CSV table of N, CA and C in Angstrom, one decimal:
chain,number,residue,atom,x,y,z
G,1,GLY,N,0.8,-1.2,0.0
G,1,GLY,CA,0.0,0.0,0.0
G,1,GLY,C,0.8,1.3,0.0
G,2,LEU,N,0.2,2.4,0.0
G,2,LEU,CA,0.9,3.7,0.0
G,2,LEU,C,1.8,3.9,1.2
G,3,PHE,N,1.4,3.4,2.4
G,3,PHE,CA,2.2,3.7,3.6
G,3,PHE,C,2.9,2.5,4.1
G,4,ALA,N,3.1,1.5,3.3
G,4,ALA,CA,3.8,0.3,3.8
G,4,ALA,C,5.3,0.6,3.9
G,5,PRO,N,6.0,0.1,4.9
G,5,PRO,CA,7.4,0.4,5.0
G,5,PRO,C,8.2,-0.2,3.8
G,6,ARG,N,9.1,0.6,3.4
G,6,ARG,CA,10.0,0.1,2.3
G,6,ARG,C,11.3,-0.3,2.9
G,7,ASN,N,12.2,-0.9,2.0
G,7,ASN,CA,13.5,-1.3,2.4
G,7,ASN,C,14.3,-0.2,3.0
G,8,ASP,N,14.2,1.0,2.6
G,8,ASP,CA,15.0,2.2,3.1
G,8,ASP,C,14.3,2.8,4.3
G,9,GLY,N,13.2,2.2,4.8
G,9,GLY,CA,12.6,2.7,6.0
G,9,GLY,C,11.6,3.8,5.8
G,10,CYS,N,11.6,4.4,4.6
G,10,CYS,CA,10.7,5.5,4.3
G,10,CYS,C,9.3,5.0,4.1
G,11,ARG,N,8.3,5.7,4.5
G,11,ARG,CA,6.9,5.3,4.3
G,11,ARG,C,6.2,6.2,3.3
G,12,PHE,N,7.0,7.2,2.7
G,12,PHE,CA,6.4,8.1,1.8
G,12,PHE,C,6.6,7.6,0.4
G,13,VAL,N,5.5,7.6,-0.4
G,13,VAL,CA,5.6,7.2,-1.8
G,13,VAL,C,5.4,8.4,-2.7
G,14,SER,N,6.3,8.7,-3.6
G,14,SER,CA,6.2,9.8,-4.5
G,14,SER,C,5.3,9.4,-5.6
G,15,LEU,N,4.2,10.2,-5.8
G,15,LEU,CA,3.3,9.9,-6.9
G,15,LEU,C,3.8,10.4,-8.2
G,16,GLU,N,4.9,11.3,-8.2
G,16,GLU,CA,5.4,11.8,-9.4
G,16,GLU,C,6.5,10.9,-10.0
G,17,ASP,N,7.1,10.1,-9.2
G,17,ASP,CA,8.1,9.2,-9.7
G,17,ASP,C,7.4,7.9,-10.2
G,18,GLU,N,7.5,7.7,-11.5
G,18,GLU,CA,6.8,6.5,-12.1
G,18,GLU,C,7.3,5.2,-11.6
G,19,THR,N,8.5,5.1,-11.1
G,19,THR,CA,9.0,3.8,-10.6
G,19,THR,C,8.5,3.5,-9.2
G,20,GLN,N,8.0,4.5,-8.5
G,20,GLN,CA,7.4,4.3,-7.2
G,20,GLN,C,5.9,4.3,-7.2
G,21,ARG,N,5.3,4.9,-8.2
G,21,ARG,CA,3.8,5.1,-8.3
G,21,ARG,C,3.1,3.8,-8.2
G,22,PRO,N,2.2,3.6,-7.3
G,22,PRO,CA,1.4,2.3,-7.2
G,22,PRO,C,0.4,2.2,-8.3
G,23,ASP,N,0.1,1.0,-8.7
G,23,ASP,CA,-1.0,0.8,-9.7
G,23,ASP,C,-2.3,1.1,-9.0
G,24,PRO,N,-3.1,2.0,-9.5
G,24,PRO,CA,-4.3,2.4,-8.9
G,24,PRO,C,-5.3,1.3,-8.7
G,25,ALA,N,-5.4,0.4,-9.6
G,25,ALA,CA,-6.4,-0.7,-9.5
G,25,ALA,C,-6.0,-1.6,-8.3
G,26,SER,N,-4.7,-2.0,-8.2
G,26,SER,CA,-4.3,-2.9,-7.1
G,26,SER,C,-4.3,-2.2,-5.8
G,27,LEU,N,-4.1,-0.9,-5.8
G,27,LEU,CA,-4.2,-0.1,-4.6
G,27,LEU,C,-5.6,-0.1,-4.0
G,28,VAL,N,-6.6,0.2,-4.9
G,28,VAL,CA,-8.0,0.2,-4.5
G,28,VAL,C,-8.4,-1.2,-4.0
G,29,GLN,N,-8.0,-2.2,-4.7
G,29,GLN,CA,-8.4,-3.6,-4.2
G,29,GLN,C,-7.8,-3.9,-2.9
G,30,SER,N,-6.7,-3.3,-2.5
G,30,SER,CA,-6.0,-3.6,-1.2
G,30,SER,C,-6.6,-2.8,-0.1
G,31,MET,N,-7.4,-1.9,-0.3
G,31,MET,CA,-7.9,-1.0,0.7
G,31,MET,C,-9.1,-1.6,1.5
G,32,ARG,N,-9.2,-1.3,2.7
G,32,ARG,CA,-10.3,-1.7,3.6
G,32,ARG,C,-10.7,-0.4,4.3
G,33,ILE,N,-12.0,-0.2,4.4
G,33,ILE,CA,-12.5,0.9,5.1
G,33,ILE,C,-13.2,0.4,6.4
G,34,TYR,N,-12.8,1.0,7.5
G,34,TYR,CA,-13.3,0.6,8.8
G,34,TYR,C,-14.0,1.8,9.5
G,35,ILE,N,-15.1,1.6,10.1
G,35,ILE,CA,-15.8,2.6,10.8
G,35,ILE,C,-16.1,2.2,12.2
G,36,MET,N,-16.3,3.2,13.0
G,36,MET,CA,-16.6,2.9,14.4
G,36,MET,C,-18.2,3.0,14.5
G,37,PHE,N,-18.8,1.9,15.0
G,37,PHE,CA,-20.2,1.9,15.1
G,37,PHE,C,-20.6,1.6,16.6
G,38,PRO,N,-21.0,2.6,17.3
G,38,PRO,CA,-21.2,2.4,18.8
G,38,PRO,C,-22.5,1.7,19.1
G,39,GLN,N,-22.5,0.9,20.2
G,39,GLN,CA,-23.7,0.4,20.8
G,39,GLN,C,-24.1,1.5,21.8
G,40,MET,N,-25.3,2.1,21.5
G,40,MET,CA,-25.8,3.2,22.3
G,40,MET,C,-26.9,2.7,23.2
G,41,PRO,N,-27.1,3.4,24.3
G,41,PRO,CA,-28.2,3.1,25.2
G,41,PRO,C,-29.5,3.3,24.5
G,42,GLN,N,-30.5,2.5,24.9
G,42,GLN,CA,-31.8,2.7,24.3
G,42,GLN,C,-32.8,2.6,25.4
G,43,PRO,N,-33.6,3.6,25.8
G,43,PRO,CA,-33.6,4.9,25.1
G,43,PRO,C,-32.3,5.7,25.5
G,44,LEU,N,-31.9,6.6,24.7
G,44,LEU,CA,-30.8,7.5,24.9
G,44,LEU,C,-31.1,8.4,26.1
G,45,LEU,N,-30.1,8.5,27.0
G,45,LEU,CA,-30.3,9.3,28.2
G,45,LEU,C,-29.9,10.8,27.8
G,46,ASN,N,-30.6,11.7,28.4
G,46,ASN,CA,-30.3,13.2,28.2
G,46,ASN,C,-28.9,13.5,28.7
G,47,PRO,N,-28.0,13.9,27.8
G,47,PRO,CA,-26.6,14.2,28.3
G,47,PRO,C,-26.6,15.4,29.3
G,48,GLY,N,-27.5,16.3,29.2
G,48,GLY,CA,-27.5,17.5,30.1
G,48,GLY,C,-28.0,17.2,31.5
G,49,THR,N,-28.8,16.2,31.6
G,49,THR,CA,-29.5,16.0,32.9
G,49,THR,C,-29.1,14.6,33.6
G,50,THR,N,-28.3,13.8,32.9
G,50,THR,CA,-28.0,12.5,33.4
G,50,THR,C,-26.7,12.6,34.3
G,51,SER,N,-26.8,12.2,35.5
G,51,SER,CA,-25.6,12.2,36.4
G,51,SER,C,-24.6,11.2,36.0
G,52,PRO,N,-23.3,11.3,36.4
G,52,PRO,CA,-22.3,10.3,36.2
G,52,PRO,C,-22.7,8.9,36.8
G,53,ASP,N,-23.4,9.0,38.0
G,53,ASP,CA,-23.8,7.7,38.6
G,53,ASP,C,-24.9,7.0,37.8
G,54,GLU,N,-25.8,7.8,37.2
G,54,GLU,CA,-26.9,7.2,36.3
G,54,GLU,C,-26.2,6.6,35.0
G,55,LEU,N,-25.2,7.3,34.5
G,55,LEU,CA,-24.6,6.8,33.3
G,55,LEU,C,-23.8,5.5,33.6
G,56,ARG,N,-23.2,5.5,34.8
G,56,ARG,CA,-22.4,4.3,35.2
G,56,ARG,C,-23.4,3.1,35.4
G,57,HIS,N,-24.5,3.4,36.0
G,57,HIS,CA,-25.6,2.4,36.3
G,57,HIS,C,-26.1,1.8,35.0
G,58,GLU,N,-26.4,2.7,34.0
G,58,GLU,CA,-26.9,2.3,32.7
G,58,GLU,C,-25.9,1.4,32.0
G,59,LEU,N,-24.7,1.8,32.0
G,59,LEU,CA,-23.6,1.0,31.3
G,59,LEU,C,-23.4,-0.3,32.0
G,60,ASN,N,-23.4,-0.4,33.3
G,60,ASN,CA,-23.2,-1.6,34.0
G,60,ASN,C,-24.4,-2.6,33.9
G,61,HIS,N,-25.6,-2.1,33.6
G,61,HIS,CA,-26.8,-2.9,33.5
G,61,HIS,C,-27.3,-3.0,32.1
G,62,ARG,N,-26.6,-2.5,31.1
G,62,ARG,CA,-27.1,-2.5,29.7
G,62,ARG,C,-27.2,-3.9,29.2
G,63,ASP,N,-26.2,-4.7,29.4
G,63,ASP,CA,-26.3,-6.1,28.9
G,63,ASP,C,-27.6,-6.8,29.4
G,64,ALA,N,-27.8,-6.7,30.7
G,64,ALA,CA,-29.0,-7.3,31.3
G,64,ALA,C,-30.3,-6.8,30.7
G,65,GLN,N,-30.3,-5.4,30.5
G,65,GLN,CA,-31.5,-4.8,29.9
G,65,GLN,C,-31.7,-5.2,28.5
G,66,MET,N,-30.6,-5.4,27.7
G,66,MET,CA,-30.7,-5.8,26.3
G,66,MET,C,-31.2,-7.2,26.2
G,67,ALA,N,-30.7,-8.1,27.1
G,67,ALA,CA,-31.2,-9.5,27.1
G,67,ALA,C,-32.7,-9.6,27.5
G,68,LYS,N,-33.1,-8.7,28.4
G,68,LYS,CA,-34.5,-8.7,28.9
G,68,LYS,C,-35.4,-8.3,27.8
G,69,SER,N,-34.9,-7.3,27.0
G,69,SER,CA,-35.8,-6.7,25.9
G,69,SER,C,-35.7,-7.5,24.6
G,70,GLY,N,-34.7,-8.4,24.5
G,70,GLY,CA,-34.5,-9.1,23.3
G,70,GLY,C,-33.6,-8.4,22.3
G,71,ARG,N,-33.1,-7.3,22.6
G,71,ARG,CA,-32.2,-6.5,21.7
G,71,ARG,C,-30.8,-7.3,21.6
G,72,ASN,N,-30.4,-7.4,20.3
G,72,ASN,CA,-29.1,-8.1,20.1
G,72,ASN,C,-28.0,-7.2,20.6
G,73,PRO,N,-27.1,-7.7,21.4
G,73,PRO,CA,-26.0,-6.9,22.0
G,73,PRO,C,-24.8,-6.7,21.0
G,74,HIS,N,-24.9,-7.5,19.9
G,74,HIS,CA,-23.7,-7.4,18.9
G,74,HIS,C,-24.1,-6.7,17.6
G,75,ARG,N,-25.4,-6.6,17.3
G,75,ARG,CA,-25.8,-6.0,16.0
G,75,ARG,C,-27.0,-5.1,16.2
G,76,ASP,N,-27.1,-4.1,15.3
G,76,ASP,CA,-28.4,-3.3,15.4
G,76,ASP,C,-29.4,-4.0,14.5
G,77,ILE,N,-30.6,-3.3,14.4
G,77,ILE,CA,-31.7,-4.0,13.7
G,77,ILE,C,-31.4,-4.1,12.2
G,78,HIS,N,-30.4,-3.3,11.7
G,78,HIS,CA,-30.1,-3.4,10.3
G,78,HIS,C,-28.9,-4.3,10.0
G,79,GLY,N,-28.4,-5.0,11.0
G,79,GLY,CA,-27.3,-6.0,10.9
G,79,GLY,C,-25.9,-5.4,11.0
G,80,ARG,N,-25.8,-4.1,11.3
G,80,ARG,CA,-24.5,-3.5,11.5
G,80,ARG,C,-23.9,-4.0,12.8
G,81,VAL,N,-22.6,-4.3,12.8
G,81,VAL,CA,-21.9,-4.9,14.0
G,81,VAL,C,-21.4,-3.7,14.9
G,82,PHE,N,-21.7,-3.8,16.2
G,82,PHE,CA,-21.2,-2.8,17.1
G,82,PHE,C,-19.7,-3.0,17.3
G,83,THR,N,-19.0,-1.9,17.3
G,83,THR,CA,-17.5,-2.0,17.5
G,83,THR,C,-17.1,-1.6,19.0
G,84,HIS,N,-18.0,-1.0,19.7
G,84,HIS,CA,-17.7,-0.6,21.1
G,84,HIS,C,-19.0,-0.2,21.8
G,85,LYS,N,-18.9,-0.1,23.1
G,85,LYS,CA,-20.0,0.4,23.9
G,85,LYS,C,-19.8,1.9,24.1
G,86,SER,N,-20.9,2.7,24.0
G,86,SER,CA,-20.8,4.1,24.1
G,86,SER,C,-22.0,4.6,25.0
G,87,THR,N,-21.8,5.8,25.4
G,87,THR,CA,-22.9,6.5,26.2
G,87,THR,C,-23.3,7.7,25.4
G,88,ASN,N,-24.2,8.5,25.9
G,88,ASN,CA,-24.6,9.7,25.3
G,88,ASN,C,-23.5,10.8,25.5
G,89,ASN,N,-22.5,10.5,26.4
G,89,ASN,CA,-21.4,11.4,26.6
G,89,ASN,C,-20.2,10.8,26.0
G,90,VAL,N,-19.6,11.3,25.0
G,90,VAL,CA,-18.5,10.6,24.3
G,90,VAL,C,-17.3,10.5,25.1
G,91,SER,N,-17.1,11.3,26.2
G,91,SER,CA,-16.0,11.1,27.1
G,91,SER,C,-16.1,9.8,27.9
G,92,ASN,N,-17.2,9.2,27.9
G,92,ASN,CA,-17.4,7.9,28.6
G,92,ASN,C,-17.4,6.7,27.7
G,93,THR,N,-17.0,6.9,26.5
G,93,THR,CA,-16.9,5.8,25.5
G,93,THR,C,-15.9,4.7,25.9
G,94,ILE,N,-16.3,3.4,25.8
G,94,ILE,CA,-15.4,2.3,26.2
G,94,ILE,C,-15.1,1.5,24.9
G,95,HIS,N,-13.8,1.4,24.6
G,95,HIS,CA,-13.4,0.7,23.4
G,95,HIS,C,-12.8,-0.6,23.9
G,96,GLY,N,-13.1,-1.7,23.1
G,96,GLY,CA,-12.4,-2.9,23.5
G,96,GLY,C,-13.4,-4.0,23.7
């Protein structure tokens, strides 16, 4: 790819030098696009009025609530896979 390490340790590829220029078709075929898709609380708590203790409680009990409601903990209703758990406050997002 464009940013793969080379033998000289440089990761920059000059697009002007034809000997270094990658083949556009093979470059596109080698690309993968990843997005972050958070598992959000349902219903979404109001960020302005929810205390840190309420957020913590929701996050600690979300799995049980999802199981009780029948909500899939790994995918949304459209089949998109959740990449992490999140809250209505992005500073509380948990990755992993």
